[in-house]
Amino acid sequence: EAQVTQNPRYLITVTGKKLTVTCSQNMNHEYMSWYRQDPGLGLRQIYYSMNVEVTDKGDVPEGYKVSRKEKRNFPLILESPSPNQTSLYFCASSLQWGYNEQFFGPGTRLTVL
Amino acid sequence: GQQLNQSPQSMFIQEGEDVSMNCTSSSIFNTWLWYKQDPGEGPVLLIALYKAGELTSNGRLTAQFGITRKDSFLNISASIPSDVGIYFCAGQNGNKLVFGAGTILRVKS
């Protein structure tokens, strides 16, 4: 089944404890992206990747890192999480940038205490 | 950064009624998209619009790309209970996709 998977789905952590949210797609997509969803703000793009080893900042990249060593994986790294990073995170992928059918993962709900 | 103003914020309608929601922006977009998010899931693309003035339908859904390229609307006709969810507009320019804040739709059966 073609899909985008994220792990974990739920995470409660404490300020400053490094964490990684994994994202994987099995559709051989070139473009991948991370968003955070907050009430009243919709989805805001954190980082995106046009292809392997090509990443760029979105609208709200501060406090996040990403890597794209393989086509299928695009992990989101929070080196030192803070409470303002408590949010619902979505990974998405599409065949290429310009193909608007972005497939979204199921989301990761992160709480930073 | 670019921002989209989506309205209304929420709607509580009777089953069978028609629904309208819209998005406006101070910036021009080359593409307008409409997504739906069901509870506990990620957004799913409903309709994509590529040309100013374009009117596109997908079943009971109809969306239009505004002539000025700064707005778009989505209509849902004869709403049913499974239409419940959050509807997002999104505008695309270059490598960036900008989302509206969403319209929460609730349907009374």
PDB file of C-alpha atoms in Angstrom:
ATOM      1  CA  GLU A   1       0.000   0.000   0.000  1.00  0.00           C
ATOM      2  CA  ALA A   2       1.333   3.424  -1.008  1.00  0.00           C
ATOM      3  CA  GLN A   3       1.732   5.499   2.099  1.00  0.00           C
ATOM      4  CA  VAL A   4       3.653   7.952   4.238  1.00  0.00           C
ATOM      5  CA  THR A   5       4.439   6.685   7.719  1.00  0.00           C
ATOM      6  CA  GLN A   6       5.513   8.654  10.758  1.00  0.00           C
ATOM      7  CA  ASN A   7       6.844   7.498  14.096  1.00  0.00           C
ATOM      8  CA  PRO A   8       6.059   7.983  16.826  1.00  0.00           C
ATOM      9  CA  ARG A   9       2.401   8.989  16.542  1.00  0.00           C
ATOM     10  CA  TYR A  10       2.396  10.475  20.040  1.00  0.00           C
ATOM     11  CA  LEU A  11       5.290  11.714  22.157  1.00  0.00           C
ATOM     12  CA  ILE A  12       5.529  13.511  25.467  1.00  0.00           C
ATOM     13  CA  THR A  13       8.993  14.740  26.342  1.00  0.00           C
ATOM     14  CA  VAL A  14      10.791  17.327  28.436  1.00  0.00           C
ATOM     15  CA  THR A  15      12.552  20.536  27.486  1.00  0.00           C
ATOM     16  CA  GLY A  16      16.028  19.999  26.103  1.00  0.00           C
ATOM     17  CA  LYS A  17      15.848  16.258  25.454  1.00  0.00           C
ATOM     18  CA  LYS A  18      16.807  15.639  21.827  1.00  0.00           C
ATOM     19  CA  LEU A  19      14.268  13.752  19.748  1.00  0.00           C
ATOM     20  CA  THR A  20      13.746  12.553  16.198  1.00  0.00           C
ATOM     21  CA  VAL A  21      10.469  12.021  14.391  1.00  0.00           C
ATOM     22  CA  THR A  22      10.878   9.652  11.494  1.00  0.00           C
ATOM     23  CA  CYS A  23       9.103   9.899   8.152  1.00  0.00           C
ATOM     24  CA  SER A  24       9.205   7.295   5.431  1.00  0.00           C
ATOM     25  CA  GLN A  25       7.434   6.977   2.066  1.00  0.00           C
ATOM     26  CA  ASN A  26       7.279   3.951  -0.216  1.00  0.00           C
ATOM     27  CA  MET A  27       6.252   5.748  -3.412  1.00  0.00           C
ATOM     28  CA  ASN A  28       9.719   6.708  -4.697  1.00  0.00           C
ATOM     29  CA  HIS A  29       8.786  10.373  -4.304  1.00  0.00           C
ATOM     30  CA  GLU A  30      11.450  13.015  -4.776  1.00  0.00           C
ATOM     31  CA  TYR A  31       9.793  15.829  -2.808  1.00  0.00           C
ATOM     32  CA  MET A  32       9.232  15.591   0.946  1.00  0.00           C
ATOM     33  CA  SER A  33       8.212  18.190   3.460  1.00  0.00           C
ATOM     34  CA  TRP A  34       7.491  18.736   7.156  1.00  0.00           C
ATOM     35  CA  TYR A  35       4.634  20.874   8.497  1.00  0.00           C
ATOM     36  CA  ARG A  36       3.406  21.788  11.926  1.00  0.00           C
ATOM     37  CA  GLN A  37      -0.282  22.365  12.610  1.00  0.00           C
ATOM     38  CA  ASP A  38      -1.406  24.698  15.358  1.00  0.00           C
ATOM     39  CA  PRO A  39      -4.957  25.855  16.164  1.00  0.00           C
ATOM     40  CA  GLY A  40      -5.916  28.944  14.213  1.00  0.00           C
ATOM     41  CA  LEU A  41      -2.709  28.881  12.171  1.00  0.00           C
ATOM     42  CA  GLY A  42      -3.292  26.007   9.759  1.00  0.00           C
ATOM     43  CA  LEU A  43      -0.248  24.131   8.515  1.00  0.00           C
ATOM     44  CA  ARG A  44       3.094  25.884   8.347  1.00  0.00           C
ATOM     45  CA  GLN A  45       6.028  24.468   6.474  1.00  0.00           C
ATOM     46  CA  ILE A  46       9.151  23.729   8.529  1.00  0.00           C
ATOM     47  CA  TYR A  47      11.577  22.252   5.991  1.00  0.00           C
ATOM     48  CA  TYR A  48      11.354  20.640   2.609  1.00  0.00           C
ATOM     49  CA  SER A  49      13.547  18.499   0.388  1.00  0.00           C
ATOM     50  CA  MET A  50      13.520  18.475  -3.389  1.00  0.00           C
ATOM     51  CA  ASN A  51      15.626  15.302  -3.553  1.00  0.00           C
ATOM     52  CA  VAL A  52      18.340  13.345  -1.771  1.00  0.00           C
ATOM     53  CA  GLU A  53      20.841  15.650  -0.052  1.00  0.00           C
ATOM     54  CA  VAL A  54      18.794  18.737  -1.071  1.00  0.00           C
ATOM     55  CA  THR A  55      16.955  20.436   1.779  1.00  0.00           C
ATOM     56  CA  ASP A  56      15.742  23.977   2.366  1.00  0.00           C
ATOM     57  CA  LYS A  57      14.003  26.020   5.027  1.00  0.00           C
ATOM     58  CA  GLY A  58      10.270  26.588   5.020  1.00  0.00           C
ATOM     59  CA  ASP A  59       8.461  29.307   6.917  1.00  0.00           C
ATOM     60  CA  VAL A  60       9.197  28.174  10.490  1.00  0.00           C
ATOM     61  CA  PRO A  61      12.555  26.320  10.530  1.00  0.00           C
ATOM     62  CA  GLU A  62      13.924  27.649  13.837  1.00  0.00           C
ATOM     63  CA  GLY A  63      14.640  24.881  16.347  1.00  0.00           C
ATOM     64  CA  TYR A  64      14.445  22.078  13.770  1.00  0.00           C
ATOM     65  CA  LYS A  65      16.870  20.126  11.615  1.00  0.00           C
ATOM     66  CA  VAL A  66      16.288  17.649   8.819  1.00  0.00           C
ATOM     67  CA  SER A  67      18.326  15.304   6.706  1.00  0.00           C
ATOM     68  CA  ARG A  68      17.709  13.479   3.440  1.00  0.00           C
ATOM     69  CA  LYS A  69      20.323  10.775   3.076  1.00  0.00           C
ATOM     70  CA  GLU A  70      17.966   8.402   1.270  1.00  0.00           C
ATOM     71  CA  LYS A  71      15.012   9.075  -0.973  1.00  0.00           C
ATOM     72  CA  ARG A  72      12.463   7.330   1.215  1.00  0.00           C
ATOM     73  CA  ASN A  73      13.349   8.871   4.598  1.00  0.00           C
ATOM     74  CA  PHE A  74      13.129  12.441   5.850  1.00  0.00           C
ATOM     75  CA  PRO A  75      13.572  12.620   9.637  1.00  0.00           C
ATOM     76  CA  LEU A  76      12.758  15.734  11.648  1.00  0.00           C
ATOM     77  CA  ILE A  77      15.209  16.435  14.475  1.00  0.00           C
ATOM     78  CA  LEU A  78      14.619  18.630  17.490  1.00  0.00           C
ATOM     79  CA  GLU A  79      18.044  19.079  19.115  1.00  0.00           C
ATOM     80  CA  SER A  80      16.736  20.892  22.190  1.00  0.00           C
ATOM     81  CA  PRO A  81      12.927  20.881  22.231  1.00  0.00           C
ATOM     82  CA  SER A  82      11.073  23.701  23.926  1.00  0.00           C
ATOM     83  CA  PRO A  83       7.408  24.018  24.979  1.00  0.00           C
ATOM     84  CA  ASN A  84       6.608  26.240  21.970  1.00  0.00           C
ATOM     85  CA  GLN A  85       7.344  23.238  19.767  1.00  0.00           C
ATOM     86  CA  THR A  86       4.352  21.416  21.215  1.00  0.00           C
ATOM     87  CA  SER A  87       2.296  20.811  18.098  1.00  0.00           C
ATOM     88  CA  LEU A  88       0.898  18.329  15.592  1.00  0.00           C
ATOM     89  CA  TYR A  89       3.502  17.492  12.955  1.00  0.00           C
ATOM     90  CA  PHE A  90       2.851  16.178   9.454  1.00  0.00           C
ATOM     91  CA  CYS A  91       5.253  14.773   6.918  1.00  0.00           C
ATOM     92  CA  ALA A  92       4.214  14.869   3.257  1.00  0.00           C
ATOM     93  CA  SER A  93       5.622  13.705  -0.044  1.00  0.00           C
ATOM     94  CA  SER A  94       4.915  14.133  -3.733  1.00  0.00           C
ATOM     95  CA  LEU A  95       6.346  12.685  -6.914  1.00  0.00           C
ATOM     96  CA  GLN A  96       8.193  15.905  -7.663  1.00  0.00           C
ATOM     97  CA  TRP A  97       7.715  19.529  -6.745  1.00  0.00           C
ATOM     98  CA  GLY A  98       4.948  20.779  -9.008  1.00  0.00           C
ATOM     99  CA  TYR A  99       2.928  17.564  -8.689  1.00  0.00           C
ATOM    100  CA  ASN A 100       0.329  18.895  -6.314  1.00  0.00           C
ATOM    101  CA  GLU A 101      -0.920  15.598  -4.991  1.00  0.00           C
ATOM    102  CA  GLN A 102       1.021  15.752  -1.747  1.00  0.00           C
ATOM    103  CA  PHE A 103       0.420  12.661   0.347  1.00  0.00           C
ATOM    104  CA  PHE A 104       0.374  13.360   4.053  1.00  0.00           C
ATOM    105  CA  GLY A 105       1.356  11.043   6.876  1.00  0.00           C
ATOM    106  CA  PRO A 106      -0.989  10.401   9.825  1.00  0.00           C
ATOM    107  CA  GLY A 107       0.649  13.019  12.041  1.00  0.00           C
ATOM    108  CA  THR A 108       2.758  13.042  15.203  1.00  0.00           C
ATOM    109  CA  ARG A 109       1.385  14.793  18.256  1.00  0.00           C
ATOM    110  CA  LEU A 110       4.313  16.167  20.271  1.00  0.00           C
ATOM    111  CA  THR A 111       4.070  17.635  23.758  1.00  0.00           C
ATOM    112  CA  VAL A 112       7.138  19.287  25.280  1.00  0.00           C
ATOM    113  CA  LEU A 113       6.870  19.891  29.024  1.00  0.00           C
TER     114      LEU A 113
ATOM    115  CA  GLY B   1       5.705  35.471   5.033  1.00  0.00           C
ATOM    116  CA  GLN B   2       2.733  35.054   2.785  1.00  0.00           C
ATOM    117  CA  GLN B   3      -0.601  34.598   4.544  1.00  0.00           C
ATOM    118  CA  LEU B   4      -4.002  33.366   3.536  1.00  0.00           C
ATOM    119  CA  ASN B   5      -7.232  34.528   5.161  1.00  0.00           C
ATOM    120  CA  GLN B   6      -9.721  31.686   5.210  1.00  0.00           C
ATOM    121  CA  SER B   7     -13.337  32.132   6.237  1.00  0.00           C
ATOM    122  CA  PRO B   8     -15.477  31.220   7.936  1.00  0.00           C
ATOM    123  CA  GLN B   9     -13.494  29.740  10.822  1.00  0.00           C
ATOM    124  CA  SER B  10     -16.246  27.237  11.516  1.00  0.00           C
ATOM    125  CA  MET B  11     -19.705  26.258  10.296  1.00  0.00           C
ATOM    126  CA  PHE B  12     -22.457  24.176  11.850  1.00  0.00           C
ATOM    127  CA  ILE B  13     -25.023  23.338   9.191  1.00  0.00           C
ATOM    128  CA  GLN B  14     -28.008  21.096   8.610  1.00  0.00           C
ATOM    129  CA  GLU B  15     -27.565  17.998   6.484  1.00  0.00           C
ATOM    130  CA  GLY B  16     -28.605  18.757   2.919  1.00  0.00           C
ATOM    131  CA  GLU B  17     -27.554  22.413   3.012  1.00  0.00           C
ATOM    132  CA  ASP B  18     -24.981  23.892   0.681  1.00  0.00           C
ATOM    133  CA  VAL B  19     -21.689  25.183   2.088  1.00  0.00           C
ATOM    134  CA  SER B  20     -19.394  27.966   0.913  1.00  0.00           C
ATOM    135  CA  MET B  21     -15.948  28.891   2.160  1.00  0.00           C
ATOM    136  CA  ASN B  22     -13.265  31.113   0.718  1.00  0.00           C
ATOM    137  CA  CYS B  23      -9.659  32.177   0.910  1.00  0.00           C
ATOM    138  CA  THR B  24      -8.125  35.544   0.159  1.00  0.00           C
ATOM    139  CA  SER B  25      -4.566  36.743   0.036  1.00  0.00           C
ATOM    140  CA  SER B  26      -2.645  39.945  -0.494  1.00  0.00           C
ATOM    141  CA  SER B  27      -0.268  37.939  -2.711  1.00  0.00           C
ATOM    142  CA  ILE B  28      -0.786  36.345  -6.090  1.00  0.00           C
ATOM    143  CA  PHE B  29      -0.610  32.550  -6.292  1.00  0.00           C
ATOM    144  CA  ASN B  30      -0.005  30.383  -9.348  1.00  0.00           C
ATOM    145  CA  THR B  31      -1.966  27.444  -7.970  1.00  0.00           C
ATOM    146  CA  TRP B  32      -4.784  27.130  -5.460  1.00  0.00           C
ATOM    147  CA  LEU B  33      -5.489  23.867  -3.658  1.00  0.00           C
ATOM    148  CA  TRP B  34      -8.239  22.665  -1.348  1.00  0.00           C
ATOM    149  CA  TYR B  35      -7.640  19.919   1.229  1.00  0.00           C
ATOM    150  CA  LYS B  36      -9.833  18.112   3.727  1.00  0.00           C
ATOM    151  CA  GLN B  37      -8.603  16.759   7.046  1.00  0.00           C
ATOM    152  CA  ASP B  38     -10.596  14.089   8.855  1.00  0.00           C
ATOM    153  CA  PRO B  39     -10.130  13.768  12.624  1.00  0.00           C
ATOM    154  CA  GLY B  40      -6.852  12.036  13.497  1.00  0.00           C
ATOM    155  CA  GLU B  41      -5.582  12.001   9.932  1.00  0.00           C
ATOM    156  CA  GLY B  42      -3.490  14.059   7.563  1.00  0.00           C
ATOM    157  CA  PRO B  43      -4.992  16.386   4.921  1.00  0.00           C
ATOM    158  CA  VAL B  44      -6.147  14.891   1.628  1.00  0.00           C
ATOM    159  CA  LEU B  45      -6.229  16.875  -1.614  1.00  0.00           C
ATOM    160  CA  LEU B  46      -9.761  17.578  -2.897  1.00  0.00           C
ATOM    161  CA  ILE B  47      -9.295  19.950  -5.809  1.00  0.00           C
ATOM    162  CA  ALA B  48      -6.365  21.667  -7.540  1.00  0.00           C
ATOM    163  CA  LEU B  49      -6.763  24.863  -9.593  1.00  0.00           C
ATOM    164  CA  TYR B  50      -4.110  26.035 -12.037  1.00  0.00           C
ATOM    165  CA  LYS B  51      -5.522  28.964 -14.023  1.00  0.00           C
ATOM    166  CA  ALA B  52      -7.122  32.257 -13.048  1.00  0.00           C
ATOM    167  CA  GLY B  53     -10.871  31.983 -13.523  1.00  0.00           C
ATOM    168  CA  GLU B  54     -10.806  28.186 -13.589  1.00  0.00           C
ATOM    169  CA  LEU B  55     -13.887  26.458 -12.169  1.00  0.00           C
ATOM    170  CA  THR B  56     -13.437  22.799 -11.270  1.00  0.00           C
ATOM    171  CA  SER B  57     -15.813  20.213  -9.818  1.00  0.00           C
ATOM    172  CA  ASN B  58     -15.215  16.972  -7.971  1.00  0.00           C
ATOM    173  CA  GLY B  59     -18.548  15.329  -7.230  1.00  0.00           C
ATOM    174  CA  ARG B  60     -20.487  17.633  -4.911  1.00  0.00           C
ATOM    175  CA  LEU B  61     -17.492  19.943  -4.573  1.00  0.00           C
ATOM    176  CA  THR B  62     -16.864  22.951  -6.785  1.00  0.00           C
ATOM    177  CA  ALA B  63     -13.915  25.315  -6.494  1.00  0.00           C
ATOM    178  CA  GLN B  64     -12.861  28.422  -8.386  1.00  0.00           C
ATOM    179  CA  PHE B  65      -9.542  30.194  -8.882  1.00  0.00           C
ATOM    180  CA  GLY B  66     -10.203  33.930  -8.635  1.00  0.00           C
ATOM    181  CA  ILE B  67      -9.546  36.173 -11.619  1.00  0.00           C
ATOM    182  CA  THR B  68      -7.124  38.309  -9.619  1.00  0.00           C
ATOM    183  CA  ARG B  69      -5.233  35.128  -8.545  1.00  0.00           C
ATOM    184  CA  LYS B  70      -5.558  36.359  -4.965  1.00  0.00           C
ATOM    185  CA  ASP B  71      -8.594  34.332  -3.926  1.00  0.00           C
ATOM    186  CA  SER B  72     -10.418  31.043  -4.251  1.00  0.00           C
ATOM    187  CA  PHE B  73     -13.671  29.561  -3.012  1.00  0.00           C
ATOM    188  CA  LEU B  74     -14.973  26.069  -2.339  1.00  0.00           C
ATOM    189  CA  ASN B  75     -18.636  25.067  -2.448  1.00  0.00           C
ATOM    190  CA  ILE B  76     -20.080  21.810  -1.165  1.00  0.00           C
ATOM    191  CA  SER B  77     -23.592  21.033  -2.323  1.00  0.00           C
ATOM    192  CA  ALA B  78     -26.160  18.941  -0.407  1.00  0.00           C
ATOM    193  CA  SER B  79     -23.916  18.297   2.588  1.00  0.00           C
ATOM    194  CA  ILE B  80     -23.856  14.870   4.241  1.00  0.00           C
ATOM    195  CA  PRO B  81     -22.541  13.788   7.661  1.00  0.00           C
ATOM    196  CA  SER B  82     -19.234  12.506   6.245  1.00  0.00           C
ATOM    197  CA  ASP B  83     -18.422  16.036   5.032  1.00  0.00           C
ATOM    198  CA  VAL B  84     -17.459  16.809   8.637  1.00  0.00           C
ATOM    199  CA  GLY B  85     -13.837  17.821   9.007  1.00  0.00           C
ATOM    200  CA  ILE B  86     -11.433  20.701   8.551  1.00  0.00           C
ATOM    201  CA  TYR B  87     -11.087  22.207   5.095  1.00  0.00           C
ATOM    202  CA  PHE B  88      -7.865  23.996   4.174  1.00  0.00           C
ATOM    203  CA  CYS B  89      -7.081  26.203   1.242  1.00  0.00           C
ATOM    204  CA  ALA B  90      -3.481  26.435   0.107  1.00  0.00           C
ATOM    205  CA  GLY B  91      -1.690  28.716  -2.332  1.00  0.00           C
ATOM    206  CA  GLN B  92       1.429  27.689  -4.182  1.00  0.00           C
ATOM    207  CA  ASN B  93       4.247  29.772  -5.589  1.00  0.00           C
ATOM    208  CA  GLY B  94       7.638  28.373  -6.485  1.00  0.00           C
ATOM    209  CA  ASN B  95       8.787  25.869  -3.881  1.00  0.00           C
ATOM    210  CA  LYS B  96       6.443  27.036  -1.142  1.00  0.00           C
ATOM    211  CA  LEU B  97       2.954  25.945  -0.194  1.00  0.00           C
ATOM    212  CA  VAL B  98       1.048  28.313   2.132  1.00  0.00           C
ATOM    213  CA  PHE B  99      -2.026  27.075   4.004  1.00  0.00           C
ATOM    214  CA  GLY B 100      -5.027  28.929   5.349  1.00  0.00           C
ATOM    215  CA  ALA B 101      -6.044  28.448   8.994  1.00  0.00           C
ATOM    216  CA  GLY B 102      -8.853  26.082   8.056  1.00  0.00           C
ATOM    217  CA  THR B 103     -12.648  25.974   8.188  1.00  0.00           C
ATOM    218  CA  ILE B 104     -14.158  23.513  10.665  1.00  0.00           C
ATOM    219  CA  LEU B 105     -17.341  22.006   9.231  1.00  0.00           C
ATOM    220  CA  ARG B 106     -19.914  20.279  11.406  1.00  0.00           C
ATOM    221  CA  VAL B 107     -23.099  18.761   9.974  1.00  0.00           C
ATOM    222  CA  LYS B 108     -26.321  18.132  11.882  1.00  0.00           C
ATOM    223  CA  SER B 109     -28.222  15.118  10.644  1.00  0.00           C
TER     224      SER B 109
END
